[in-house]
Amino acid sequence: MRTKTIYILSLFPDYFDSFQNSGVISKALNGERSSEFSLNLEIINIRDYSLGNYKSVDAYPYGGGAGMVMRADVLANSINEGIIKQFEISREDLHIIYPSPRGHTFDNKMAKKISKKIFNENEKELVFICGRYEGIDERFLQNYVDEYISIGNYVLTGGELATMSILDASLRFVEGFLGNKNSNIEESFQDNSIEYPQFTKPREFEGLCVPEVLLGGHHKNIQEYKIEQSLEMTKKFRPDLLEKTIES
Ligand code: ADE
């Protein structure tokens, strides 16, 4: 079985506990999703790589300003000692991602690219740096970061949630990761449209019935219904996606 490791640098590793221990992600981490591929997350505590007597991981910004800034030397030490030395990987084999509002906004296309980096052999090892406080010393970013990714035009208090969002959405595209092979083909946004509505038991709920066509077992009619409903839902909830389809 081939195992891919993703490295995450964080000051709050506990954030990743439920991410790692629940649902489909935990199954992938335990090698239960595929017989040929399993995933391993190495969550590295940046604090373990602090330097000097005071063991500080952050400091006041030069020139003043609100809050603290994460130190370049501590982050570099986490990469050099915590990944390169400990796991015997060379710097050239790392692809270092810093989730930050300065990046391009994450979408399905980027998720697919990342999923290829995760799944394919001969791809670099992925490293995610979770920023905290008011940010990271620019000199670290300049020397170490290969890619910035934003998850939207707002500012989170830290990069942990952004890292989990990026990984969660990307892992869904990793081969063998989803139980049902069709589920990500049919999933929202695949073709600039959102998903058709879903129904399950009971057949009647508060006076609302499951659409008749879904109960009939006529495969072609069901497919047509799903396509038509997907279009209807997109028109109603996300008409901007239809404009995108026309543009592309
Ligand atoms: N860190 C803080 N805010 C962020 C955002 N919007 N996207 C990615 N990383 C972030």
PDB file of N, CA, C and O and ligand atoms in Angstrom, residues 98-102 131 149-160 162-163 166, ligand 1:
ATOM      1  N   TYR A  98       0.827  28.334   1.854  1.00  0.00           N
ATOM      2  CA  TYR A  98       0.429  29.179   2.977  1.00  0.00           C
ATOM      3  C   TYR A  98      -0.997  29.678   2.721  1.00  0.00           C
ATOM      4  O   TYR A  98      -1.208  30.543   1.863  1.00  0.00           O
ATOM      5  N   PRO A  99      -2.000  29.106   3.425  1.00  0.00           N
ATOM      6  CA  PRO A  99      -3.356  29.623   3.273  1.00  0.00           C
ATOM      7  C   PRO A  99      -3.415  31.055   3.800  1.00  0.00           C
ATOM      8  O   PRO A  99      -3.064  31.310   4.956  1.00  0.00           O
ATOM      9  N   SER A 100      -3.829  31.976   2.937  1.00  0.00           N
ATOM     10  CA  SER A 100      -3.786  33.395   3.294  1.00  0.00           C
ATOM     11  C   SER A 100      -4.715  34.166   2.368  1.00  0.00           C
ATOM     12  O   SER A 100      -4.879  33.800   1.195  1.00  0.00           O
ATOM     13  N   PRO A 101      -5.300  35.250   2.869  1.00  0.00           N
ATOM     14  CA  PRO A 101      -6.175  36.035   1.993  1.00  0.00           C
ATOM     15  C   PRO A 101      -5.437  36.605   0.768  1.00  0.00           C
ATOM     16  O   PRO A 101      -6.074  37.049  -0.171  1.00  0.00           O
ATOM     17  N   ARG A 102      -4.105  36.557   0.759  1.00  0.00           N
ATOM     18  CA  ARG A 102      -3.394  37.105  -0.417  1.00  0.00           C
ATOM     19  C   ARG A 102      -3.397  36.127  -1.604  1.00  0.00           C
ATOM     20  O   ARG A 102      -2.987  36.477  -2.707  1.00  0.00           O
ATOM     21  N   GLY A 131      -1.003  30.086   9.635  1.00  0.00           N
ATOM     22  CA  GLY A 131      -0.621  31.364  10.246  1.00  0.00           C
ATOM     23  C   GLY A 131      -1.524  31.673  11.422  1.00  0.00           C
ATOM     24  O   GLY A 131      -2.645  31.181  11.531  1.00  0.00           O
ATOM     25  N   ILE A 149      -2.987  30.302  -0.915  1.00  0.00           N
ATOM     26  CA  ILE A 149      -4.372  29.996  -1.276  1.00  0.00           C
ATOM     27  C   ILE A 149      -5.300  30.680  -0.288  1.00  0.00           C
ATOM     28  O   ILE A 149      -5.140  30.542   0.933  1.00  0.00           O
ATOM     29  N   SER A 150      -6.268  31.420  -0.817  1.00  0.00           N
ATOM     30  CA  SER A 150      -7.283  32.049   0.033  1.00  0.00           C
ATOM     31  C   SER A 150      -8.546  31.207  -0.031  1.00  0.00           C
ATOM     32  O   SER A 150      -8.852  30.617  -1.066  1.00  0.00           O
ATOM     33  N   ILE A 151      -9.289  31.146   1.076  1.00  0.00           N
ATOM     34  CA  ILE A 151     -10.580  30.455   0.983  1.00  0.00           C
ATOM     35  C   ILE A 151     -11.731  31.447   0.895  1.00  0.00           C
ATOM     36  O   ILE A 151     -12.892  31.054   0.933  1.00  0.00           O
ATOM     37  N   GLY A 152     -11.428  32.713   0.759  1.00  0.00           N
ATOM     38  CA  GLY A 152     -12.495  33.693   0.593  1.00  0.00           C
ATOM     39  C   GLY A 152     -12.051  35.065   1.070  1.00  0.00           C
ATOM     40  O   GLY A 152     -11.031  35.190   1.752  1.00  0.00           O
ATOM     41  N   ASN A 153     -12.836  36.062   0.713  1.00  0.00           N
ATOM     42  CA  ASN A 153     -12.452  37.426   1.056  1.00  0.00           C
ATOM     43  C   ASN A 153     -12.901  37.823   2.457  1.00  0.00           C
ATOM     44  O   ASN A 153     -13.814  38.629   2.633  1.00  0.00           O
ATOM     45  N   TYR A 154     -12.314  37.188   3.414  1.00  0.00           N
ATOM     46  CA  TYR A 154     -12.526  37.500   4.829  1.00  0.00           C
ATOM     47  C   TYR A 154     -11.271  37.021   5.545  1.00  0.00           C
ATOM     48  O   TYR A 154     -10.480  36.259   4.977  1.00  0.00           O
ATOM     49  N   VAL A 155     -11.103  37.471   6.795  1.00  0.00           N
ATOM     50  CA  VAL A 155      -9.879  37.097   7.500  1.00  0.00           C
ATOM     51  C   VAL A 155     -10.213  36.230   8.712  1.00  0.00           C
ATOM     52  O   VAL A 155     -10.939  36.644   9.608  1.00  0.00           O
ATOM     53  N   LEU A 156      -9.680  35.015   8.699  1.00  0.00           N
ATOM     54  CA  LEU A 156      -9.853  34.098   9.830  1.00  0.00           C
ATOM     55  C   LEU A 156      -8.805  34.413  10.891  1.00  0.00           C
ATOM     56  O   LEU A 156      -7.795  35.042  10.598  1.00  0.00           O
ATOM     57  N   THR A 157      -9.024  33.908  12.114  1.00  0.00           N
ATOM     58  CA  THR A 157      -8.015  34.159  13.156  1.00  0.00           C
ATOM     59  C   THR A 157      -6.793  33.249  12.983  1.00  0.00           C
ATOM     60  O   THR A 157      -5.776  33.448  13.633  1.00  0.00           O
ATOM     61  N   GLY A 158      -6.922  32.249  12.130  1.00  0.00           N
ATOM     62  CA  GLY A 158      -5.780  31.372  11.904  1.00  0.00           C
ATOM     63  C   GLY A 158      -5.974  30.544  10.657  1.00  0.00           C
ATOM     64  O   GLY A 158      -7.085  30.443  10.139  1.00  0.00           O
ATOM     65  N   GLY A 159      -4.898  29.927  10.194  1.00  0.00           N
ATOM     66  CA  GLY A 159      -4.964  29.172   8.936  1.00  0.00           C
ATOM     67  C   GLY A 159      -5.464  27.745   9.088  1.00  0.00           C
ATOM     68  O   GLY A 159      -5.599  27.032   8.096  1.00  0.00           O
ATOM     69  N   GLU A 160      -5.733  27.305  10.328  1.00  0.00           N
ATOM     70  CA  GLU A 160      -6.129  25.895  10.524  1.00  0.00           C
ATOM     71  C   GLU A 160      -7.426  25.567   9.788  1.00  0.00           C
ATOM     72  O   GLU A 160      -7.522  24.547   9.093  1.00  0.00           O
ATOM     73  N   ALA A 162      -8.757  27.109   7.306  1.00  0.00           N
ATOM     74  CA  ALA A 162      -8.534  27.205   5.852  1.00  0.00           C
ATOM     75  C   ALA A 162      -7.844  25.938   5.356  1.00  0.00           C
ATOM     76  O   ALA A 162      -8.238  25.352   4.344  1.00  0.00           O
ATOM     77  N   THR A 163      -6.848  25.473   6.088  1.00  0.00           N
ATOM     78  CA  THR A 163      -6.127  24.251   5.693  1.00  0.00           C
ATOM     79  C   THR A 163      -7.086  23.063   5.647  1.00  0.00           C
ATOM     80  O   THR A 163      -7.082  22.270   4.697  1.00  0.00           O
ATOM     81  N   ILE A 166      -9.385  23.322   2.591  1.00  0.00           N
ATOM     82  CA  ILE A 166      -8.675  22.995   1.349  1.00  0.00           C
ATOM     83  C   ILE A 166      -8.458  21.484   1.252  1.00  0.00           C
ATOM     84  O   ILE A 166      -8.707  20.856   0.219  1.00  0.00           O
TER      85      ILE A 166
HETATM   86  N1  ADE B   1      -6.079  32.839   6.943  1.00  0.00           N
HETATM   87  C1  ADE B   1      -6.783  33.855   7.432  1.00  0.00           C
HETATM   88  N2  ADE B   1      -7.764  34.197   6.606  1.00  0.00           N
HETATM   89  C2  ADE B   1      -7.690  33.344   5.534  1.00  0.00           C
HETATM   90  C3  ADE B   1      -8.431  33.193   4.338  1.00  0.00           C
HETATM   91  N3  ADE B   1      -9.452  33.975   4.039  1.00  0.00           N
HETATM   92  N4  ADE B   1      -8.069  32.235   3.477  1.00  0.00           N
HETATM   93  C4  ADE B   1      -7.011  31.438   3.773  1.00  0.00           C
HETATM   94  N5  ADE B   1      -6.280  31.547   4.871  1.00  0.00           N
HETATM   95  C5  ADE B   1      -6.609  32.480   5.758  1.00  0.00           C
END
